[in-house]
Each structure stands twice: as structure tokens, then as C-alpha cells.
Amino acid sequence: MKTINSLGCMLALATLLIAAVPPTDPARYQKAMELSIKKIDTAKTKEQFLTGAAQFERIAQAEATEWLPAYWAAYSYAMATARETDKTQKDALLDKMDNWVDTGLRRSANNDELLVLRAMSAQMRLPVDPMNRWMKYGPVIGQSLELAKKQNPANPRVDLVYGQNFYFTPEQFGGGCKKALPYLQSAQQKWKSFVPASSIAPNWGTQDLAHYLGKCQS
């Protein structure tokens, strides 16, 4: 009987403790996101981006319905991958990136920004073994960007990643600057009127655009 009473007391206490936990504080969430984004905006090294990814992962786990922490975790892994030289480690980082893209899409289906990251991940897997990976990842790039463009034709990052894809594709396979430039110029036009949805929404890409325009217009 004492055991039953003790169990009942424990369950009651647990219920009270759960009820006492306050709901998510929107202001704290906003502040945590802004600080974390600020850190990756100034990050330079793989290690700094991995630290940023870990911060966004913690926020994403605490904010189970928000897609933006998952988005920024995935983006941070993309930036870390770009600074990794070991092919095996690149794939491992991109696996983590894909996991967070998938998490974000479960929270915000067909989100154009997340679809851009899905295309980026596939794009970054190709150089590891281009001849054997094109059949698998080439369609992922095209399908993801087409759906992203359908969801939000005004998103300049869609055209930016299209342009990057053609830039890195050899001319003999239908790529090169001549094919990339119209997409890069389209992205440039769209950026003139682009306004991020909030202080924690995606707002990257202008420096990348300037880099590729410089390469293709020189």
C-alpha cells in the first residue's frame, strides 16, 4: 500500500512540475536565434561553423515546431562542409545537413528556403565522386530548385544556386559561365527588391553572387 501511495505522490509531483514549466518565451527564442545567426555571419573556420550548428541544434530541439533553427543548423553544416577537405568527412557533414533539412521540411512542408538547401547539399556531394554520383544527385538538384521556384519565384537564392550549379558543371555537359550567367543576373535583379521576412529569416547570398558574377563577367 505504501508503494502505491508513494507512486501516486511521485506521479502527482511530476504532473505539477510539468505544469509549472512555462511555455516557450518568444522573446528569448528570437534573441537566441539572432545571437546565433550573428556568430555564423562572422564565422570563418569549419570549427566555428560546427559550433554554430550545435547552437542551432539545441534551439531546434527546444523549439519543436519552428523550422528556422533546423534551417540554420543545416546551413551551418553546409558552410562547414565547404571548408572540409576530407571526402569521407564531407559526406558525414552533409548527412547531418540533410537530417536538419528533412526536419525543417517536416515542420514547414515544401518550404522554398529549405528546398534550396536540399539542392545545395546534393550539389556539394557531386565533387566527391562526380561520375558515379551525377545520376543520383543531379535530379535532386533540379527537382528541388524547380519546386522552390514554384513555391516562391521571387527568392533570389533559387537562381543563385541554379547559377552555381551551371558554373560548376563542365561546358561539355551543358554547364559553364554562359549557362550560369542568366541565372546569376536574374538573382541580382531579384535581390534589388528582396526583403527578408524577419531578422532571423534567411538573408545570405549576395557575397556569393558577387563572386560568381565576377567570374562569369570578367
PDB file of C-alpha atoms in Angstrom:
ATOM      1  CA  MET A   1       0.000   0.000   0.000  1.00  0.00           C
ATOM      2  CA  LYS A   2       2.869   2.352   0.876  1.00  0.00           C
ATOM      3  CA  THR A   3       4.433   1.626  -2.513  1.00  0.00           C
ATOM      4  CA  ILE A   4       1.188   2.506  -4.299  1.00  0.00           C
ATOM      5  CA  ASN A   5       0.825   5.699  -2.266  1.00  0.00           C
ATOM      6  CA  SER A   6       4.443   6.655  -2.957  1.00  0.00           C
ATOM      7  CA  LEU A   7       3.959   6.063  -6.665  1.00  0.00           C
ATOM      8  CA  GLY A   8       0.835   8.188  -6.625  1.00  0.00           C
ATOM      9  CA  CYS A   9       2.684  11.007  -4.899  1.00  0.00           C
ATOM     10  CA  MET A  10       5.510  10.818  -7.427  1.00  0.00           C
ATOM     11  CA  LEU A  11       3.090  10.975 -10.355  1.00  0.00           C
ATOM     12  CA  ALA A  12       1.286  13.921  -8.815  1.00  0.00           C
ATOM     13  CA  LEU A  13       4.571  15.731  -8.239  1.00  0.00           C
ATOM     14  CA  ALA A  14       5.669  15.075 -11.825  1.00  0.00           C
ATOM     15  CA  THR A  15       2.372  16.471 -13.104  1.00  0.00           C
ATOM     16  CA  LEU A  16       2.814  19.609 -11.037  1.00  0.00           C
ATOM     17  CA  LEU A  17       6.381  20.059 -12.254  1.00  0.00           C
ATOM     18  CA  ILE A  18       5.359  19.701 -15.898  1.00  0.00           C
ATOM     19  CA  ALA A  19       2.536  22.175 -15.409  1.00  0.00           C
ATOM     20  CA  ALA A  20       4.953  24.602 -13.778  1.00  0.00           C
ATOM     21  CA  VAL A  21       7.225  24.710 -16.836  1.00  0.00           C
ATOM     22  CA  PRO A  22       6.409  27.949 -18.689  1.00  0.00           C
ATOM     23  CA  PRO A  23       5.613  27.897 -22.404  1.00  0.00           C
ATOM     24  CA  THR A  24       8.328  28.882 -24.846  1.00  0.00           C
ATOM     25  CA  ASP A  25       9.250  32.533 -24.483  1.00  0.00           C
ATOM     26  CA  PRO A  26       9.101  34.088 -27.980  1.00  0.00           C
ATOM     27  CA  ALA A  27      11.428  36.913 -26.974  1.00  0.00           C
ATOM     28  CA  ARG A  28      14.067  34.507 -25.658  1.00  0.00           C
ATOM     29  CA  TYR A  29      13.770  32.391 -28.805  1.00  0.00           C
ATOM     30  CA  GLN A  30      14.159  35.449 -31.025  1.00  0.00           C
ATOM     31  CA  LYS A  31      17.180  36.666 -29.074  1.00  0.00           C
ATOM     32  CA  ALA A  32      18.863  33.249 -29.093  1.00  0.00           C
ATOM     33  CA  MET A  33      18.378  32.979 -32.847  1.00  0.00           C
ATOM     34  CA  GLU A  34      19.659  36.487 -33.535  1.00  0.00           C
ATOM     35  CA  LEU A  35      22.799  35.915 -31.454  1.00  0.00           C
ATOM     36  CA  SER A  36      23.480  32.550 -33.103  1.00  0.00           C
ATOM     37  CA  ILE A  37      22.996  33.958 -36.609  1.00  0.00           C
ATOM     38  CA  LYS A  38      25.305  36.855 -35.776  1.00  0.00           C
ATOM     39  CA  LYS A  39      28.009  34.365 -34.801  1.00  0.00           C
ATOM     40  CA  ILE A  40      27.845  32.402 -38.040  1.00  0.00           C
ATOM     41  CA  ASP A  41      27.709  35.638 -40.041  1.00  0.00           C
ATOM     42  CA  THR A  42      31.242  36.302 -38.804  1.00  0.00           C
ATOM     43  CA  ALA A  43      32.426  32.673 -38.788  1.00  0.00           C
ATOM     44  CA  LYS A  44      35.439  31.831 -40.928  1.00  0.00           C
ATOM     45  CA  THR A  45      36.551  28.317 -39.992  1.00  0.00           C
ATOM     46  CA  LYS A  46      34.992  24.882 -40.113  1.00  0.00           C
ATOM     47  CA  GLU A  47      35.149  24.697 -36.323  1.00  0.00           C
ATOM     48  CA  GLN A  48      33.283  27.973 -35.915  1.00  0.00           C
ATOM     49  CA  PHE A  49      30.504  26.804 -38.217  1.00  0.00           C
ATOM     50  CA  LEU A  50      30.264  23.490 -36.355  1.00  0.00           C
ATOM     51  CA  THR A  51      29.925  25.409 -33.098  1.00  0.00           C
ATOM     52  CA  GLY A  52      27.149  27.412 -34.725  1.00  0.00           C
ATOM     53  CA  ALA A  53      25.450  24.249 -35.956  1.00  0.00           C
ATOM     54  CA  ALA A  54      25.454  22.844 -32.415  1.00  0.00           C
ATOM     55  CA  GLN A  55      23.825  26.030 -31.105  1.00  0.00           C
ATOM     56  CA  PHE A  56      21.057  25.863 -33.683  1.00  0.00           C
ATOM     57  CA  GLU A  57      20.549  22.163 -32.975  1.00  0.00           C
ATOM     58  CA  ARG A  58      19.906  22.940 -29.316  1.00  0.00           C
ATOM     59  CA  ILE A  59      17.406  25.631 -30.253  1.00  0.00           C
ATOM     60  CA  ALA A  60      15.720  23.319 -32.777  1.00  0.00           C
ATOM     61  CA  GLN A  61      15.342  20.611 -30.153  1.00  0.00           C
ATOM     62  CA  ALA A  62      13.776  23.069 -27.714  1.00  0.00           C
ATOM     63  CA  GLU A  63      11.525  24.652 -30.353  1.00  0.00           C
ATOM     64  CA  ALA A  64       9.903  21.564 -31.812  1.00  0.00           C
ATOM     65  CA  THR A  65       7.585  23.408 -34.219  1.00  0.00           C
ATOM     66  CA  GLU A  66       9.958  26.053 -35.583  1.00  0.00           C
ATOM     67  CA  TRP A  67      11.650  25.441 -38.942  1.00  0.00           C
ATOM     68  CA  LEU A  68      14.219  28.230 -38.817  1.00  0.00           C
ATOM     69  CA  PRO A  69      16.551  26.652 -36.213  1.00  0.00           C
ATOM     70  CA  ALA A  70      16.646  23.485 -38.331  1.00  0.00           C
ATOM     71  CA  TYR A  71      17.307  25.615 -41.411  1.00  0.00           C
ATOM     72  CA  TRP A  72      20.238  27.430 -39.832  1.00  0.00           C
ATOM     73  CA  ALA A  73      21.680  24.204 -38.427  1.00  0.00           C
ATOM     74  CA  ALA A  74      21.631  22.762 -41.960  1.00  0.00           C
ATOM     75  CA  TYR A  75      23.147  25.938 -43.407  1.00  0.00           C
ATOM     76  CA  SER A  76      25.941  25.854 -40.815  1.00  0.00           C
ATOM     77  CA  TYR A  77      26.765  22.272 -41.779  1.00  0.00           C
ATOM     78  CA  ALA A  78      26.889  23.346 -45.435  1.00  0.00           C
ATOM     79  CA  MET A  79      29.418  26.054 -44.605  1.00  0.00           C
ATOM     80  CA  ALA A  80      31.463  23.604 -42.525  1.00  0.00           C
ATOM     81  CA  THR A  81      31.433  21.136 -45.432  1.00  0.00           C
ATOM     82  CA  ALA A  82      32.788  23.797 -47.779  1.00  0.00           C
ATOM     83  CA  ARG A  83      35.815  24.081 -45.505  1.00  0.00           C
ATOM     84  CA  GLU A  84      36.379  20.332 -45.092  1.00  0.00           C
ATOM     85  CA  THR A  85      38.997  18.674 -47.299  1.00  0.00           C
ATOM     86  CA  ASP A  86      38.483  15.011 -46.386  1.00  0.00           C
ATOM     87  CA  LYS A  87      35.905  13.398 -48.694  1.00  0.00           C
ATOM     88  CA  THR A  88      34.594  10.993 -46.070  1.00  0.00           C
ATOM     89  CA  GLN A  89      34.142  13.809 -43.587  1.00  0.00           C
ATOM     90  CA  LYS A  90      32.373  15.888 -46.232  1.00  0.00           C
ATOM     91  CA  ASP A  91      29.772  13.161 -46.642  1.00  0.00           C
ATOM     92  CA  ALA A  92      29.373  12.839 -42.868  1.00  0.00           C
ATOM     93  CA  LEU A  93      28.735  16.576 -42.517  1.00  0.00           C
ATOM     94  CA  LEU A  94      26.295  16.541 -45.427  1.00  0.00           C
ATOM     95  CA  ASP A  95      24.427  13.656 -43.788  1.00  0.00           C
ATOM     96  CA  LYS A  96      23.887  15.949 -40.790  1.00  0.00           C
ATOM     97  CA  MET A  97      22.873  18.770 -43.092  1.00  0.00           C
ATOM     98  CA  ASP A  98      20.301  16.553 -44.817  1.00  0.00           C
ATOM     99  CA  ASN A  99      18.929  15.422 -41.473  1.00  0.00           C
ATOM    100  CA  TRP A 100      18.174  19.005 -40.494  1.00  0.00           C
ATOM    101  CA  VAL A 101      16.768  19.859 -43.916  1.00  0.00           C
ATOM    102  CA  ASP A 102      14.390  16.909 -43.531  1.00  0.00           C
ATOM    103  CA  THR A 103      13.494  18.058 -40.015  1.00  0.00           C
ATOM    104  CA  GLY A 104      12.764  21.542 -41.299  1.00  0.00           C
ATOM    105  CA  LEU A 105      10.596  20.231 -44.133  1.00  0.00           C
ATOM    106  CA  ARG A 106       8.571  18.182 -41.675  1.00  0.00           C
ATOM    107  CA  ARG A 107       7.882  21.411 -39.821  1.00  0.00           C
ATOM    108  CA  SER A 108       7.321  23.529 -42.939  1.00  0.00           C
ATOM    109  CA  ALA A 109       6.421  21.395 -45.957  1.00  0.00           C
ATOM    110  CA  ASN A 110       7.724  22.488 -49.377  1.00  0.00           C
ATOM    111  CA  ASN A 111       9.480  25.483 -47.842  1.00  0.00           C
ATOM    112  CA  ASP A 112      11.422  27.166 -50.648  1.00  0.00           C
ATOM    113  CA  GLU A 113      14.411  28.085 -48.467  1.00  0.00           C
ATOM    114  CA  LEU A 114      14.805  24.520 -47.223  1.00  0.00           C
ATOM    115  CA  LEU A 115      14.485  23.187 -50.768  1.00  0.00           C
ATOM    116  CA  VAL A 116      17.359  25.470 -51.783  1.00  0.00           C
ATOM    117  CA  LEU A 117      19.463  23.855 -49.051  1.00  0.00           C
ATOM    118  CA  ARG A 118      18.462  20.388 -50.264  1.00  0.00           C
ATOM    119  CA  ALA A 119      19.746  21.326 -53.725  1.00  0.00           C
ATOM    120  CA  MET A 120      22.938  22.730 -52.199  1.00  0.00           C
ATOM    121  CA  SER A 121      23.582  19.505 -50.298  1.00  0.00           C
ATOM    122  CA  ALA A 122      23.207  17.414 -53.452  1.00  0.00           C
ATOM    123  CA  GLN A 123      25.431  19.882 -55.304  1.00  0.00           C
ATOM    124  CA  MET A 124      28.135  19.566 -52.639  1.00  0.00           C
ATOM    125  CA  ARG A 125      28.085  15.758 -52.801  1.00  0.00           C
ATOM    126  CA  LEU A 126      28.895  15.649 -56.512  1.00  0.00           C
ATOM    127  CA  PRO A 127      32.606  16.616 -56.394  1.00  0.00           C
ATOM    128  CA  VAL A 128      33.340  13.684 -54.062  1.00  0.00           C
ATOM    129  CA  ASP A 129      32.714  11.270 -56.978  1.00  0.00           C
ATOM    130  CA  PRO A 130      31.084  13.170 -59.877  1.00  0.00           C
ATOM    131  CA  MET A 131      30.949  10.386 -62.469  1.00  0.00           C
ATOM    132  CA  ASN A 132      29.194   7.946 -60.153  1.00  0.00           C
ATOM    133  CA  ARG A 133      27.039  10.439 -58.263  1.00  0.00           C
ATOM    134  CA  TRP A 134      25.522  12.518 -61.034  1.00  0.00           C
ATOM    135  CA  MET A 135      22.691  10.079 -61.777  1.00  0.00           C
ATOM    136  CA  LYS A 136      21.618  10.133 -58.126  1.00  0.00           C
ATOM    137  CA  TYR A 137      22.153  13.737 -57.104  1.00  0.00           C
ATOM    138  CA  GLY A 138      21.722  15.606 -60.391  1.00  0.00           C
ATOM    139  CA  PRO A 139      17.930  15.120 -60.399  1.00  0.00           C
ATOM    140  CA  VAL A 140      17.732  16.106 -56.716  1.00  0.00           C
ATOM    141  CA  ILE A 141      19.273  19.475 -57.560  1.00  0.00           C
ATOM    142  CA  GLY A 142      16.904  20.161 -60.446  1.00  0.00           C
ATOM    143  CA  GLN A 143      13.748  18.909 -58.746  1.00  0.00           C
ATOM    144  CA  SER A 144      14.450  20.774 -55.507  1.00  0.00           C
ATOM    145  CA  LEU A 145      15.125  24.069 -57.267  1.00  0.00           C
ATOM    146  CA  GLU A 146      12.105  23.740 -59.553  1.00  0.00           C
ATOM    147  CA  LEU A 147       9.821  23.154 -56.579  1.00  0.00           C
ATOM    148  CA  ALA A 148      11.454  26.021 -54.661  1.00  0.00           C
ATOM    149  CA  LYS A 149      10.898  28.335 -57.635  1.00  0.00           C
ATOM    150  CA  LYS A 150       7.283  27.240 -57.861  1.00  0.00           C
ATOM    151  CA  GLN A 151       6.769  27.967 -54.166  1.00  0.00           C
ATOM    152  CA  ASN A 152       8.464  31.373 -54.289  1.00  0.00           C
ATOM    153  CA  PRO A 153       9.516  32.749 -57.706  1.00  0.00           C
ATOM    154  CA  ALA A 154      10.918  35.893 -56.043  1.00  0.00           C
ATOM    155  CA  ASN A 155      13.519  34.050 -53.951  1.00  0.00           C
ATOM    156  CA  PRO A 156      16.935  35.139 -55.303  1.00  0.00           C
ATOM    157  CA  ARG A 157      18.729  32.196 -53.686  1.00  0.00           C
ATOM    158  CA  VAL A 158      16.943  29.813 -56.058  1.00  0.00           C
ATOM    159  CA  ASP A 159      18.534  31.495 -59.083  1.00  0.00           C
ATOM    160  CA  LEU A 160      21.857  31.820 -57.263  1.00  0.00           C
ATOM    161  CA  VAL A 161      22.085  28.070 -56.668  1.00  0.00           C
ATOM    162  CA  TYR A 162      20.900  27.399 -60.235  1.00  0.00           C
ATOM    163  CA  GLY A 163      23.750  29.602 -61.406  1.00  0.00           C
ATOM    164  CA  GLN A 164      26.255  27.874 -59.146  1.00  0.00           C
ATOM    165  CA  ASN A 165      25.137  24.517 -60.474  1.00  0.00           C
ATOM    166  CA  PHE A 166      25.769  25.532 -64.088  1.00  0.00           C
ATOM    167  CA  TYR A 167      29.030  27.235 -63.131  1.00  0.00           C
ATOM    168  CA  PHE A 168      30.445  24.029 -61.681  1.00  0.00           C
ATOM    169  CA  THR A 169      29.105  21.829 -64.493  1.00  0.00           C
ATOM    170  CA  PRO A 170      31.674  21.420 -67.308  1.00  0.00           C
ATOM    171  CA  GLU A 171      30.749  23.022 -70.626  1.00  0.00           C
ATOM    172  CA  GLN A 172      30.789  19.656 -72.402  1.00  0.00           C
ATOM    173  CA  PHE A 173      27.976  18.561 -70.084  1.00  0.00           C
ATOM    174  CA  GLY A 174      25.847  21.655 -70.612  1.00  0.00           C
ATOM    175  CA  GLY A 175      27.334  23.948 -67.996  1.00  0.00           C
ATOM    176  CA  GLY A 176      29.791  26.814 -67.815  1.00  0.00           C
ATOM    177  CA  CYS A 177      29.519  30.568 -67.355  1.00  0.00           C
ATOM    178  CA  LYS A 178      27.444  31.100 -70.485  1.00  0.00           C
ATOM    179  CA  LYS A 179      24.667  28.975 -68.978  1.00  0.00           C
ATOM    180  CA  ALA A 180      25.195  30.248 -65.429  1.00  0.00           C
ATOM    181  CA  LEU A 181      25.167  33.981 -66.163  1.00  0.00           C
ATOM    182  CA  PRO A 182      21.419  34.437 -66.929  1.00  0.00           C
ATOM    183  CA  TYR A 183      20.532  32.833 -63.587  1.00  0.00           C
ATOM    184  CA  LEU A 184      23.085  34.936 -61.727  1.00  0.00           C
ATOM    185  CA  GLN A 185      21.780  38.105 -63.376  1.00  0.00           C
ATOM    186  CA  SER A 186      18.223  37.091 -62.501  1.00  0.00           C
ATOM    187  CA  ALA A 187      19.271  36.633 -58.874  1.00  0.00           C
ATOM    188  CA  GLN A 188      20.892  40.070 -58.952  1.00  0.00           C
ATOM    189  CA  GLN A 189      17.634  41.654 -60.142  1.00  0.00           C
ATOM    190  CA  LYS A 190      15.567  39.843 -57.537  1.00  0.00           C
ATOM    191  CA  TRP A 191      17.886  40.961 -54.752  1.00  0.00           C
ATOM    192  CA  LYS A 192      17.089  44.588 -55.552  1.00  0.00           C
ATOM    193  CA  SER A 193      13.582  44.107 -54.187  1.00  0.00           C
ATOM    194  CA  PHE A 194      14.242  41.279 -51.732  1.00  0.00           C
ATOM    195  CA  VAL A 195      13.344  41.926 -48.097  1.00  0.00           C
ATOM    196  CA  PRO A 196      13.922  39.154 -45.520  1.00  0.00           C
ATOM    197  CA  ALA A 197      10.788  38.067 -43.685  1.00  0.00           C
ATOM    198  CA  SER A 198      12.360  38.805 -40.293  1.00  0.00           C
ATOM    199  CA  SER A 199      15.685  39.354 -38.562  1.00  0.00           C
ATOM    200  CA  ILE A 200      16.124  35.571 -38.273  1.00  0.00           C
ATOM    201  CA  ALA A 201      14.980  34.627 -41.780  1.00  0.00           C
ATOM    202  CA  PRO A 202      17.481  33.606 -44.497  1.00  0.00           C
ATOM    203  CA  ASN A 203      19.334  36.638 -45.832  1.00  0.00           C
ATOM    204  CA  TRP A 204      22.587  35.259 -47.214  1.00  0.00           C
ATOM    205  CA  GLY A 205      23.908  35.031 -50.751  1.00  0.00           C
ATOM    206  CA  THR A 206      24.865  38.487 -52.012  1.00  0.00           C
ATOM    207  CA  GLN A 207      28.588  37.901 -51.474  1.00  0.00           C
ATOM    208  CA  ASP A 208      28.382  34.542 -53.244  1.00  0.00           C
ATOM    209  CA  LEU A 209      26.516  36.195 -56.098  1.00  0.00           C
ATOM    210  CA  ALA A 210      29.160  38.910 -56.454  1.00  0.00           C
ATOM    211  CA  HIS A 211      31.861  36.236 -56.559  1.00  0.00           C
ATOM    212  CA  TYR A 212      30.258  34.222 -59.366  1.00  0.00           C
ATOM    213  CA  LEU A 213      29.215  37.296 -61.344  1.00  0.00           C
ATOM    214  CA  GLY A 214      32.818  38.455 -61.171  1.00  0.00           C
ATOM    215  CA  LYS A 215      33.989  35.102 -62.504  1.00  0.00           C
ATOM    216  CA  CYS A 216      31.475  34.986 -65.350  1.00  0.00           C
ATOM    217  CA  GLN A 217      31.531  38.642 -66.375  1.00  0.00           C
ATOM    218  CA  SER A 218      35.314  39.020 -66.421  1.00  0.00           C
TER     219      SER A 218
END
